[in-house]
PDB file of C-alpha atoms and ligand atoms in Angstrom:
ATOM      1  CA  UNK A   1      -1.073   0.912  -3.553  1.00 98.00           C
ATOM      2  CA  UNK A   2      -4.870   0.047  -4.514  1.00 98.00           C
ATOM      3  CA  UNK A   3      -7.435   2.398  -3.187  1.00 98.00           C
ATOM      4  CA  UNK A   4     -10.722   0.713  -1.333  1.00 97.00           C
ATOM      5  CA  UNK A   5     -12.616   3.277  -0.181  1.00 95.00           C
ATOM      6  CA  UNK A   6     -15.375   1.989   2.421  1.00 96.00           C
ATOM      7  CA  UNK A   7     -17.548   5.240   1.687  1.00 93.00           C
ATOM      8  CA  UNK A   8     -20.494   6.465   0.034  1.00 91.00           C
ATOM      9  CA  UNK A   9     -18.932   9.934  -0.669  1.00 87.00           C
ATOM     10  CA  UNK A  10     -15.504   9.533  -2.317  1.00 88.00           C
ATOM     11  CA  UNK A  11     -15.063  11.898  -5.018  1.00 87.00           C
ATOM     12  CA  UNK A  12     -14.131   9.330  -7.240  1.00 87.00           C
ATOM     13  CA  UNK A  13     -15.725   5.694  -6.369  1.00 88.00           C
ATOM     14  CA  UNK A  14     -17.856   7.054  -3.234  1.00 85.00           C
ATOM     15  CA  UNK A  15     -20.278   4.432  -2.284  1.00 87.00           C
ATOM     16  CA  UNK A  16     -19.202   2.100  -4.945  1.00 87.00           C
ATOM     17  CA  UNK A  17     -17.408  -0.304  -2.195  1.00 87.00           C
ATOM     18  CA  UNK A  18     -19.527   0.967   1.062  1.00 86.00           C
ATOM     19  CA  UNK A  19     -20.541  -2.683   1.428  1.00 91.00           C
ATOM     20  CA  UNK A  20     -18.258  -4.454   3.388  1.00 95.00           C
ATOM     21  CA  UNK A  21     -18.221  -7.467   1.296  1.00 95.00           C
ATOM     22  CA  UNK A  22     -17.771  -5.454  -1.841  1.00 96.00           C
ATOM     23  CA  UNK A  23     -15.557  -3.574   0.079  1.00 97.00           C
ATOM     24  CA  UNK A  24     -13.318  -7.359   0.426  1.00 98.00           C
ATOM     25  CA  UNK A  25     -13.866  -8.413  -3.461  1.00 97.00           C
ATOM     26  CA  UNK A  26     -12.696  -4.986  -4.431  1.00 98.00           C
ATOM     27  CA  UNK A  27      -9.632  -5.231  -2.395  1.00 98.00           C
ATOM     28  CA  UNK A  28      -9.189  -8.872  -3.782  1.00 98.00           C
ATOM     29  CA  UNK A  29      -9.358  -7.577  -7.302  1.00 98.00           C
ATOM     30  CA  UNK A  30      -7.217  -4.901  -6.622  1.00 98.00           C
ATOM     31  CA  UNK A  31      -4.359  -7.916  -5.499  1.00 98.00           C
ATOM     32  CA  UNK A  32      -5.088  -9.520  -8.418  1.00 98.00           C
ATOM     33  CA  UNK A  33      -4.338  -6.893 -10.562  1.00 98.00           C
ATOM     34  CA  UNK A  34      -1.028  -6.231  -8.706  1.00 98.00           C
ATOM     35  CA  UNK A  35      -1.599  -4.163  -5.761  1.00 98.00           C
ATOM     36  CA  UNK A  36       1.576  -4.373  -3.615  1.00 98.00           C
ATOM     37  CA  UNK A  37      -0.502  -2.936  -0.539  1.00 98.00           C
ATOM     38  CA  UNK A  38      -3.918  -2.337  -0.099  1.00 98.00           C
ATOM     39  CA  UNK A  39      -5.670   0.916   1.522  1.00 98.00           C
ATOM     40  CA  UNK A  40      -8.359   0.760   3.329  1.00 98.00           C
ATOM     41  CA  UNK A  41     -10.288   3.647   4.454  1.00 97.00           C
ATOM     42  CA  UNK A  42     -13.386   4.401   5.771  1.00 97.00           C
ATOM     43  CA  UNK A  43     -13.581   8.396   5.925  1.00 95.00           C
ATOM     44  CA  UNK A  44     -14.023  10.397   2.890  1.00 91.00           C
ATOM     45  CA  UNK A  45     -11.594  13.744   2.661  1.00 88.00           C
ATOM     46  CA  UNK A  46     -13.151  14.633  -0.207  1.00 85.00           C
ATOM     47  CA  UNK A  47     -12.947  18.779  -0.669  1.00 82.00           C
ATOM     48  CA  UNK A  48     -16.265  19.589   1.583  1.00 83.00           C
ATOM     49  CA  UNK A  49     -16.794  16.432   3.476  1.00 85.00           C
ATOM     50  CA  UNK A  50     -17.677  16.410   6.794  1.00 86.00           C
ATOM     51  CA  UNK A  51     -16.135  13.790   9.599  1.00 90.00           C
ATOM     52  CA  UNK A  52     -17.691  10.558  10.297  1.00 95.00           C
ATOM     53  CA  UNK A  53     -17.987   9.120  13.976  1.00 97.00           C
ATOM     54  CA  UNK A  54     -15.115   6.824  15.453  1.00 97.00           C
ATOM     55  CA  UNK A  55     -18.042   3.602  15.755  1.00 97.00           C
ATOM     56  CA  UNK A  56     -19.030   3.983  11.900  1.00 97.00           C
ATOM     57  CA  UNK A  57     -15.718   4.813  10.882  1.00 97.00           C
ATOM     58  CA  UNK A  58     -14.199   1.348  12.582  1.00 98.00           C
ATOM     59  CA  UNK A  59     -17.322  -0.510  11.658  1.00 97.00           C
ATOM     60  CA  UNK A  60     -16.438   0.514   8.547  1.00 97.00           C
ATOM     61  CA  UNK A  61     -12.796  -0.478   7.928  1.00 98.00           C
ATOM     62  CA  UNK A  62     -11.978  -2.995  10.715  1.00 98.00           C
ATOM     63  CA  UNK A  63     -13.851  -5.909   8.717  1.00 98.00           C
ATOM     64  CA  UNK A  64     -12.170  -5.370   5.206  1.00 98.00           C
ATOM     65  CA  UNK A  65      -8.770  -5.118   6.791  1.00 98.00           C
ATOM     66  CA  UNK A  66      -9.402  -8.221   8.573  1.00 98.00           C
ATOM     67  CA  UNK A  67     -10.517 -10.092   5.604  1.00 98.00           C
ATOM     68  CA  UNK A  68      -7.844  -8.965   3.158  1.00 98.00           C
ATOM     69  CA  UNK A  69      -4.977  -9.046   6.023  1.00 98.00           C
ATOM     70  CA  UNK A  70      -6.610 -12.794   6.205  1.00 98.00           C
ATOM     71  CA  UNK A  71      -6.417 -13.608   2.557  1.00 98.00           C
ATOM     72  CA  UNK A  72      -2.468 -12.377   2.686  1.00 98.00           C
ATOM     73  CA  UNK A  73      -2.417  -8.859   1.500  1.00 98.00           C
ATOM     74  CA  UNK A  74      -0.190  -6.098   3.085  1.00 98.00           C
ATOM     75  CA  UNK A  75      -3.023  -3.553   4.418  1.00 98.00           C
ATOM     76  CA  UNK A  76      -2.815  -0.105   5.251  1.00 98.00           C
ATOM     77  CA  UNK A  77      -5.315   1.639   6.616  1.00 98.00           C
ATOM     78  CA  UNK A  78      -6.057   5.275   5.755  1.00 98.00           C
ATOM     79  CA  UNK A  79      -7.255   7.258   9.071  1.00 98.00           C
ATOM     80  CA  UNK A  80      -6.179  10.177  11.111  1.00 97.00           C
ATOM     81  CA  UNK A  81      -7.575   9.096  13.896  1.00 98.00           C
ATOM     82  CA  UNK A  82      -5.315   7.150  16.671  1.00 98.00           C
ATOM     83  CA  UNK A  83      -8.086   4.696  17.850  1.00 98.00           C
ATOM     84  CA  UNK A  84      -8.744   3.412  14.382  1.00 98.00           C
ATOM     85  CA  UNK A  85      -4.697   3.052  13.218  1.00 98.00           C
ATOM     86  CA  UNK A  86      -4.673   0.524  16.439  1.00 98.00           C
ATOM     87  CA  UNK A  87      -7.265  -1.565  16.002  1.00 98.00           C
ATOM     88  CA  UNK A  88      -6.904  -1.839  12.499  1.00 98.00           C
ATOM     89  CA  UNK A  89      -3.551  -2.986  13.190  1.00 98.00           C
ATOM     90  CA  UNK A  90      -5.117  -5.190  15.483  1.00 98.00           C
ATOM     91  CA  UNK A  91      -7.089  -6.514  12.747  1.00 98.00           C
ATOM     92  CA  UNK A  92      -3.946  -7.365  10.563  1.00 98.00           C
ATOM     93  CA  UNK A  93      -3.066  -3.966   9.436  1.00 98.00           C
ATOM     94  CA  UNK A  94       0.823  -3.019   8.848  1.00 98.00           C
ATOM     95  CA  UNK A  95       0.509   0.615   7.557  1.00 98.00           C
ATOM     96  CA  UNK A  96      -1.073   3.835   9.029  1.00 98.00           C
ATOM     97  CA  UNK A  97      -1.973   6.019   5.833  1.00 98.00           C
ATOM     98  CA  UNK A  98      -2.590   9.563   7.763  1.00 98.00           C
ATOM     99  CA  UNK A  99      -3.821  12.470   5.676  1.00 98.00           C
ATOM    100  CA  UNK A 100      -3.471  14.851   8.180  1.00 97.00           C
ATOM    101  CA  UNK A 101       0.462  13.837   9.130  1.00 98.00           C
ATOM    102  CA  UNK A 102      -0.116  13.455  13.175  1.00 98.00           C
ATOM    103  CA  UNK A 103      -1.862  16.806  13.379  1.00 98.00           C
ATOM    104  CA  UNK A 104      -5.411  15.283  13.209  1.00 97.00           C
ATOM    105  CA  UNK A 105      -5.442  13.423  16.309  1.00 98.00           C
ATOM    106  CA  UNK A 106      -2.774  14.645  18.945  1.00 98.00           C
ATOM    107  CA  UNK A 107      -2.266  10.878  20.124  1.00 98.00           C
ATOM    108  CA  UNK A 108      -1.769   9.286  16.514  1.00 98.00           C
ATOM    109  CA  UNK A 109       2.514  10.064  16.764  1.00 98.00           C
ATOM    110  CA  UNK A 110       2.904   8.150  19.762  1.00 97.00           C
ATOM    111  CA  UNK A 111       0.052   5.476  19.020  1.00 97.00           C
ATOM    112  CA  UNK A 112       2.052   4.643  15.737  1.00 98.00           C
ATOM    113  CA  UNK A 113       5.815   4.438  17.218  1.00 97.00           C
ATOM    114  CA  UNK A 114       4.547   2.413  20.221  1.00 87.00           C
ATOM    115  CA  UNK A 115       3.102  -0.359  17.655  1.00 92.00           C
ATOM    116  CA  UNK A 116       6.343  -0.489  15.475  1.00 88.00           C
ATOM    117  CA  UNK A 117       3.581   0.077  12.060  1.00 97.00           C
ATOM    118  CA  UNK A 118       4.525   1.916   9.247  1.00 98.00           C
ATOM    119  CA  UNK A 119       3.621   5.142   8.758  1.00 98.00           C
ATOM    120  CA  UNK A 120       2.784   7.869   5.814  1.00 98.00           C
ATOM    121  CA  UNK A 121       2.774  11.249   6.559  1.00 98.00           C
ATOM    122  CA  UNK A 122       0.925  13.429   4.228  1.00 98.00           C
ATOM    123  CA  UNK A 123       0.760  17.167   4.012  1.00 98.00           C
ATOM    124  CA  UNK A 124      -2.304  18.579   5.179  1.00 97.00           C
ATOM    125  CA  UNK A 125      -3.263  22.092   6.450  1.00 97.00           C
ATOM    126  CA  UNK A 126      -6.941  21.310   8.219  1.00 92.00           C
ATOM    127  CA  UNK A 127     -10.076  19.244   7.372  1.00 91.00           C
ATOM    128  CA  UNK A 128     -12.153  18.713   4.351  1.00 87.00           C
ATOM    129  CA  UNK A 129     -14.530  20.966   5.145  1.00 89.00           C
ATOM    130  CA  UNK A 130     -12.594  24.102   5.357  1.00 91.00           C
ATOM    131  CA  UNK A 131      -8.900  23.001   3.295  1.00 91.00           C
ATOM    132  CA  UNK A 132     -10.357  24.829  -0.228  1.00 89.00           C
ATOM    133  CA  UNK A 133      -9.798  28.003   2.136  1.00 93.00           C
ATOM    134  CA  UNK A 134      -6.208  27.027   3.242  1.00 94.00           C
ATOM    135  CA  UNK A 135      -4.215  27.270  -0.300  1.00 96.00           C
ATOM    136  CA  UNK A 136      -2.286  30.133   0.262  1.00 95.00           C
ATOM    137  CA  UNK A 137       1.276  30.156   0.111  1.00 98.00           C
ATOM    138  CA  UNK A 138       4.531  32.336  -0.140  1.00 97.00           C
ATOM    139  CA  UNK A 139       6.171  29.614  -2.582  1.00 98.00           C
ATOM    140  CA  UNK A 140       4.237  25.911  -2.456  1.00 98.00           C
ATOM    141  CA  UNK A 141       7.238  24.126  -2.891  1.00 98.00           C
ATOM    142  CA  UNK A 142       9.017  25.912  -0.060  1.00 98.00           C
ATOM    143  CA  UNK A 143       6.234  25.831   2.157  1.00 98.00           C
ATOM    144  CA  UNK A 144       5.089  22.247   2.071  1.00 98.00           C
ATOM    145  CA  UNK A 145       8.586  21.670   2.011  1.00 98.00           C
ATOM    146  CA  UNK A 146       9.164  23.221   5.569  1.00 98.00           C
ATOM    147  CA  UNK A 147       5.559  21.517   6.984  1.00 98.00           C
ATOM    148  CA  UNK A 148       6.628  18.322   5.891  1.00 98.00           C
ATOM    149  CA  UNK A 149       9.725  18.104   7.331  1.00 98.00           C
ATOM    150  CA  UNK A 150       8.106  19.978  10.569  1.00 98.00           C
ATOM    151  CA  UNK A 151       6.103  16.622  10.384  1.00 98.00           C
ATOM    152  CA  UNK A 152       8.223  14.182   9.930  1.00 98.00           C
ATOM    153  CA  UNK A 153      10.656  15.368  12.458  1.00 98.00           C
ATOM    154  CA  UNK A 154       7.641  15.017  15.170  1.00 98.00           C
ATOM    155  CA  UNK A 155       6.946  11.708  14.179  1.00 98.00           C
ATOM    156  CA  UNK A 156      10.867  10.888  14.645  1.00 98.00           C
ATOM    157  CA  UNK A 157      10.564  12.724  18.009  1.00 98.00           C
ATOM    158  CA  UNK A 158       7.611  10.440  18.909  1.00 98.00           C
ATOM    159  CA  UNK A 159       9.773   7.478  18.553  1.00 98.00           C
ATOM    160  CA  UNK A 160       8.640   6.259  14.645  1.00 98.00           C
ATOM    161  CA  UNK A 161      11.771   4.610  13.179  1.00 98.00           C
ATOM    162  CA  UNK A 162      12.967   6.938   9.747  1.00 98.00           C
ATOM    163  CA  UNK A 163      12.572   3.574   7.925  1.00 97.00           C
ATOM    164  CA  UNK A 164       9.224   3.108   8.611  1.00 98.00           C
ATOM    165  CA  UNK A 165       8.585   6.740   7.598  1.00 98.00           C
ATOM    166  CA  UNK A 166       7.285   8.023   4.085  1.00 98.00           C
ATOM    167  CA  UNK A 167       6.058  11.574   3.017  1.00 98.00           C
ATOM    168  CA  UNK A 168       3.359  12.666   0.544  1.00 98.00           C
ATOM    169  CA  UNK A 169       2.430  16.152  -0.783  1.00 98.00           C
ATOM    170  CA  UNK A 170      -1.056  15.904   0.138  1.00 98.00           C
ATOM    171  CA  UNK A 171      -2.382  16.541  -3.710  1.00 98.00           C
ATOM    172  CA  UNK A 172      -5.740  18.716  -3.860  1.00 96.00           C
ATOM    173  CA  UNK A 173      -5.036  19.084  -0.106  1.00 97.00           C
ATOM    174  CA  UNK A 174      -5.250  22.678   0.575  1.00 96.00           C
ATOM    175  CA  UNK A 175      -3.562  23.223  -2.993  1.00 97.00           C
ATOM    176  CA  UNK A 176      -5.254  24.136  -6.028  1.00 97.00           C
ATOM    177  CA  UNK A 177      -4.684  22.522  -9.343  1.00 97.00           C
ATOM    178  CA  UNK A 178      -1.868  25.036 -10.120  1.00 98.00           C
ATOM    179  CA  UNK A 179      -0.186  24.045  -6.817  1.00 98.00           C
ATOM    180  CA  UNK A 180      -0.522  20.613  -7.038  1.00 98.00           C
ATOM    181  CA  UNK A 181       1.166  20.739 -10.960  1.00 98.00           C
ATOM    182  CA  UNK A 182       3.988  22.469  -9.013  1.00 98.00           C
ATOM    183  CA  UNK A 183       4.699  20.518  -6.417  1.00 98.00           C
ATOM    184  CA  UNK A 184       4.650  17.058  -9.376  1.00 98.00           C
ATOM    185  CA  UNK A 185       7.690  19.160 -11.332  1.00 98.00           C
ATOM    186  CA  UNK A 186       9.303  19.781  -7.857  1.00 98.00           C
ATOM    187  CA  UNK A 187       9.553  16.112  -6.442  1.00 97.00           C
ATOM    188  CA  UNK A 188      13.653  16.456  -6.097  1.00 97.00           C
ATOM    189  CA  UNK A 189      12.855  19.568  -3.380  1.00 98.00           C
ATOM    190  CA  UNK A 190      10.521  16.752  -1.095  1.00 98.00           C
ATOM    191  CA  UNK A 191      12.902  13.994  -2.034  1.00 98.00           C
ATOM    192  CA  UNK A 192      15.251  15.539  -0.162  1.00 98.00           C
ATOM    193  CA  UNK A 193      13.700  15.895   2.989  1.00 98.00           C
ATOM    194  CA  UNK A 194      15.429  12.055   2.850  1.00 98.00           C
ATOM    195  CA  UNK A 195      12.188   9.622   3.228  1.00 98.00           C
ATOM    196  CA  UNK A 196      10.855   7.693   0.389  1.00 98.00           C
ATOM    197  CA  UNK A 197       7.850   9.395  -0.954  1.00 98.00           C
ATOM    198  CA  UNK A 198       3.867   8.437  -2.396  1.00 98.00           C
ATOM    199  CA  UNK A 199       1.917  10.112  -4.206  1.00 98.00           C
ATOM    200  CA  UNK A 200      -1.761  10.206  -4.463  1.00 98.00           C
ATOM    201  CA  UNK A 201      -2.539  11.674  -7.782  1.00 98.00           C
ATOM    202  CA  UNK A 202      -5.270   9.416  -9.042  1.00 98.00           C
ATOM    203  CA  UNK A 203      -8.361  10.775 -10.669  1.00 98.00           C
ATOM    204  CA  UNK A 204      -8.044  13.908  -8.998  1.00 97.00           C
ATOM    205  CA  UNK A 205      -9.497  16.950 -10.137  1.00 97.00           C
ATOM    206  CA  UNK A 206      -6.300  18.796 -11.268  1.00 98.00           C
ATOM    207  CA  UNK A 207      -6.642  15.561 -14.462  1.00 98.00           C
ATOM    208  CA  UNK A 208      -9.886  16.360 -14.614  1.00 98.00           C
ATOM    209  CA  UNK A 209      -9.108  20.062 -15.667  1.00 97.00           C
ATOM    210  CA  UNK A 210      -6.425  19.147 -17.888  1.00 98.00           C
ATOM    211  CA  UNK A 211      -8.567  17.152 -19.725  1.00 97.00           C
ATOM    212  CA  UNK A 212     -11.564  19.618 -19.946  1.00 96.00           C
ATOM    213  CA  UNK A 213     -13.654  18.200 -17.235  1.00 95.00           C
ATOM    214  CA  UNK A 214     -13.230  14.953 -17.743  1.00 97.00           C
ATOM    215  CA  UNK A 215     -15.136  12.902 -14.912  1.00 97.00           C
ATOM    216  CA  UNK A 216     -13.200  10.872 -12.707  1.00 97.00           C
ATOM    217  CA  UNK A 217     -13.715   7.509 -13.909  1.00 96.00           C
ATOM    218  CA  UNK A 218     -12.355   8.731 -17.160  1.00 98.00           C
ATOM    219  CA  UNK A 219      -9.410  10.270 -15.419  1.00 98.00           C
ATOM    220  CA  UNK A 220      -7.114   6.629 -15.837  1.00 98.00           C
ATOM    221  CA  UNK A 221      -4.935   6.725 -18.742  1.00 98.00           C
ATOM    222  CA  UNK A 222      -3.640  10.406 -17.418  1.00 98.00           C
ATOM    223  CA  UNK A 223      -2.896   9.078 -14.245  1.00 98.00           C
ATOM    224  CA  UNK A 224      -0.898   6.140 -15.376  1.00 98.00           C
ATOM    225  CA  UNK A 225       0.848   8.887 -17.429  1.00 98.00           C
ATOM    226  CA  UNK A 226       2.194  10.453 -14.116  1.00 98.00           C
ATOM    227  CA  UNK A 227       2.699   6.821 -12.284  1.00 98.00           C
ATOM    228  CA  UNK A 228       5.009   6.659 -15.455  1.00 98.00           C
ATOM    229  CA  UNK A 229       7.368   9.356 -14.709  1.00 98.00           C
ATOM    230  CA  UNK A 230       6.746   9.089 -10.786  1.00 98.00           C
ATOM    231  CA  UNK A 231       8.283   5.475 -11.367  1.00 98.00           C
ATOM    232  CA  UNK A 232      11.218   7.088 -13.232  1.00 97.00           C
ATOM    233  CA  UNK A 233      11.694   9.765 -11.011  1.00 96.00           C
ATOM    234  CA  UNK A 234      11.568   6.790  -7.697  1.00 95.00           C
ATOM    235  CA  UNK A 235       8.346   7.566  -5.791  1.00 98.00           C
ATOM    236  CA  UNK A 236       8.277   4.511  -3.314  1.00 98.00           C
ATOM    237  CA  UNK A 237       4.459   3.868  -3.627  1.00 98.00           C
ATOM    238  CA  UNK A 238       1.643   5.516  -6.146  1.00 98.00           C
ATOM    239  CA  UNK A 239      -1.528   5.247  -4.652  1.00 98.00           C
ATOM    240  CA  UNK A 240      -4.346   4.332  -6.970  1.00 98.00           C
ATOM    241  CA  UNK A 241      -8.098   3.311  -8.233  1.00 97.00           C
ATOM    242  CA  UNK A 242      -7.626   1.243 -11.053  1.00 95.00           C
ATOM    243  CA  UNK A 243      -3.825  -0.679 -10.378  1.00 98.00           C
ATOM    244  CA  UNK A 244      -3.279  -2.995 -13.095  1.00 98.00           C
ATOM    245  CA  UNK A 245      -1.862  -0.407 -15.724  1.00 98.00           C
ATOM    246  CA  UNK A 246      -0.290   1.077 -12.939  1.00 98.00           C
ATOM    247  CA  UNK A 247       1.584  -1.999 -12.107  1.00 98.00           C
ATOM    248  CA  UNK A 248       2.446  -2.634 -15.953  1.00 98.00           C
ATOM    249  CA  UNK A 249       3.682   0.858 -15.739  1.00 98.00           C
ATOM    250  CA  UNK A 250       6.197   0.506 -13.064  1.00 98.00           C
ATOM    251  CA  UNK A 251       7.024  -3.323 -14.603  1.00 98.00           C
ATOM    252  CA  UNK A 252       7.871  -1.155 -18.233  1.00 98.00           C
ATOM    253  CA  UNK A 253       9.659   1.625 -15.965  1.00 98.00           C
ATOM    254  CA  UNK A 254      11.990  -0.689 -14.097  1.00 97.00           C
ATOM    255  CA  UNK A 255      12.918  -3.299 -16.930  1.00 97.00           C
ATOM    256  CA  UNK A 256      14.203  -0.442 -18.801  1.00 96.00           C
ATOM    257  CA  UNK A 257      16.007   1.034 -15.691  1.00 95.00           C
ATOM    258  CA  UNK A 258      18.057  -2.195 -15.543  1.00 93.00           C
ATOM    259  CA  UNK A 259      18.522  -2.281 -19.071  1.00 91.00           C
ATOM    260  CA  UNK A 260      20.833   0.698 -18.483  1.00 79.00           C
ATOM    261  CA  UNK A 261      22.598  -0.939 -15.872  1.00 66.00           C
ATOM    262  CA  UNK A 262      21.134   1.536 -13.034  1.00 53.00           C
ATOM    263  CA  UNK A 263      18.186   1.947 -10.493  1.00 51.00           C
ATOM    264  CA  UNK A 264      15.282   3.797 -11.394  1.00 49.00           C
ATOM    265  CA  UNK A 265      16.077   7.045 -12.055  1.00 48.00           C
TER     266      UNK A 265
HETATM  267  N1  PMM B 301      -5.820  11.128  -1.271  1.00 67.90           N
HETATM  268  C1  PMM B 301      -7.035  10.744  -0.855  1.00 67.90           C
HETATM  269  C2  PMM B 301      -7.184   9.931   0.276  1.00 67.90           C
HETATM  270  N2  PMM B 301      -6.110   9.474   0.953  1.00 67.90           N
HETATM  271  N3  PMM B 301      -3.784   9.375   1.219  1.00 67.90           N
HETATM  272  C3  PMM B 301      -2.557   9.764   0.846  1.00 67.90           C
HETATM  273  N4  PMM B 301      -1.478   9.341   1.536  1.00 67.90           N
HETATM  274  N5  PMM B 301      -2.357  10.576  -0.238  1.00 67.90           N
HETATM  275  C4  PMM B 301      -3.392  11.048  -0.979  1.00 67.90           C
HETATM  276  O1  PMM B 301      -3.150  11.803  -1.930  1.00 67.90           O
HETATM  277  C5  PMM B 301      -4.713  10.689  -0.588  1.00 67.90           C
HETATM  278  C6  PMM B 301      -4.880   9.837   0.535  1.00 67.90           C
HETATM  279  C7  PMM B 301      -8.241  11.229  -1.586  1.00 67.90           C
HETATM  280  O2  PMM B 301      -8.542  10.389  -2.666  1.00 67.90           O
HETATM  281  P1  PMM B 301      -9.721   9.286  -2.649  1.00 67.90           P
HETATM  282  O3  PMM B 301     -10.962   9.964  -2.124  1.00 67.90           O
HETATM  283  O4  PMM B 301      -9.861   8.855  -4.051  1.00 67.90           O
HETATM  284  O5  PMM B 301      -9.309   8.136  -1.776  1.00 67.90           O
END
């Protein structure tokens, strides 16, 4: 999955693609390099942002998932609000991305299962502006365990098929860089919750520290290092800046996986 952030605050590429046509070329480039879907948001949740309004939000997104939905790519659109997941589907959209899991907007659970989209559910413990404060935990694993799966049972409840369901740990969301290092070596204990997972590890600040404050731009080779062994380990989707060594990643990963006559491991 191929990040295109329609922001000027991302941590990582904020206001690189806030132009909407920029916004469409990135997107385009991202296909070109390999993208399988493209993700399209319009709402930095960058540690400290604050929200945008619904109107710039969807005058932000709408026309870059129309265009790229129009040139043939499979769009998601990364929201946690209910009003923008519909009308970007409306615009050609086949994916709700939702940080927040359903517990953003109270009508996003229904919204979703109504429209037969897909839907990923990550973890998420409150907004950008106050998450820093919400990385407490008796055991991480354990706990975003038993949140997930307190998530994606309501969004079976709601009437979202389990096949159109996937779960994330939310990295850097309300988890510090210990927690999110954690929850990588403990993928088997979400795994079995029993959806496909994605991960969202890419530039974040928990590579930045590894690699002595690195900034994020410079933060690529060490994510496809993880893609690497996320592909080995089976994570259904990576979600990421720069794709195309992400994508030669996965093609390395699962050549070699049928060379030993089984699936990805
Ligand atoms: N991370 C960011 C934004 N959206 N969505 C999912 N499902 N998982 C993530 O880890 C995730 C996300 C923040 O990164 P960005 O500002 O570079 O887009």
């Amino acid at each position: 999955m191929g990040i295109v952030n329609v922001t000027p605050d991302s941590f990582s590429d904020g206001g690189d693609f806030l132009a909407t046509d920029r916004a469409i070329a990135h997107g385009l480039d991202l296909l070109a390099q390999g993208a399988d879907i493209v993700d399209v948001g319009g709402e930095s949740t960058r540690p400290g942002a604050a929200r945008v309004s619904l109107a710039e939000e969807l005058g932000r997104v709408l026309p870059v998932v129309d265009a790229l939905a129009a040139a043939g790519a499979t769009v998601s659109v990364d929201t946690m609000r209910a009003e923008v997941a519909l009308a970007a589907s409306e615009a050609g959209a086949v994916i709700v991305n939702d940080v927040s899991g359903g517990l953003g907007d109270p009508d996003m659970l229904a919204a979703v299962a109504g429209s037969g989209l897909g839907y990923i559910a990550m973890h998420w413990r409150g907004q950008s502006d106050v998450m820093q404060d919400l990385a407490v935990y008796d055991d991480v694993v354990a706990d975003v365990c038993a949140e997930l799966a307190g998530r994606r049972d309501a969004a079976l409840a709601a009437g979202i098929a389990a096949g159109d369901l996937v779960l994330d740990p939310g990295l850097g969301f309300a988890k510090t860089t210990a927690q999110n290092w954690t929850l990588l070596a403990n993928l088997d204990a979400l795994a079995d919750l029993g959806q496909p997972l994605m991960v969202g590890a890419s530039r974040k600040r928990f590579l930045g520290e590894l690699l002595a404050g690195r900034p994020p731009k410079e933060r690529d080779d060490a994510t496809v290092a993880l893609t690497t062994l996320l592909a080995q380990r089976g994570v259904w989707a990576v979600r990421t800046h720069a794709v195309r060594a992400h994508a030669d990643a996965i093609a390395v990963v699962t050549r070699l996986a049928g060379e030993a006559g089984g699936g990805v491991q």
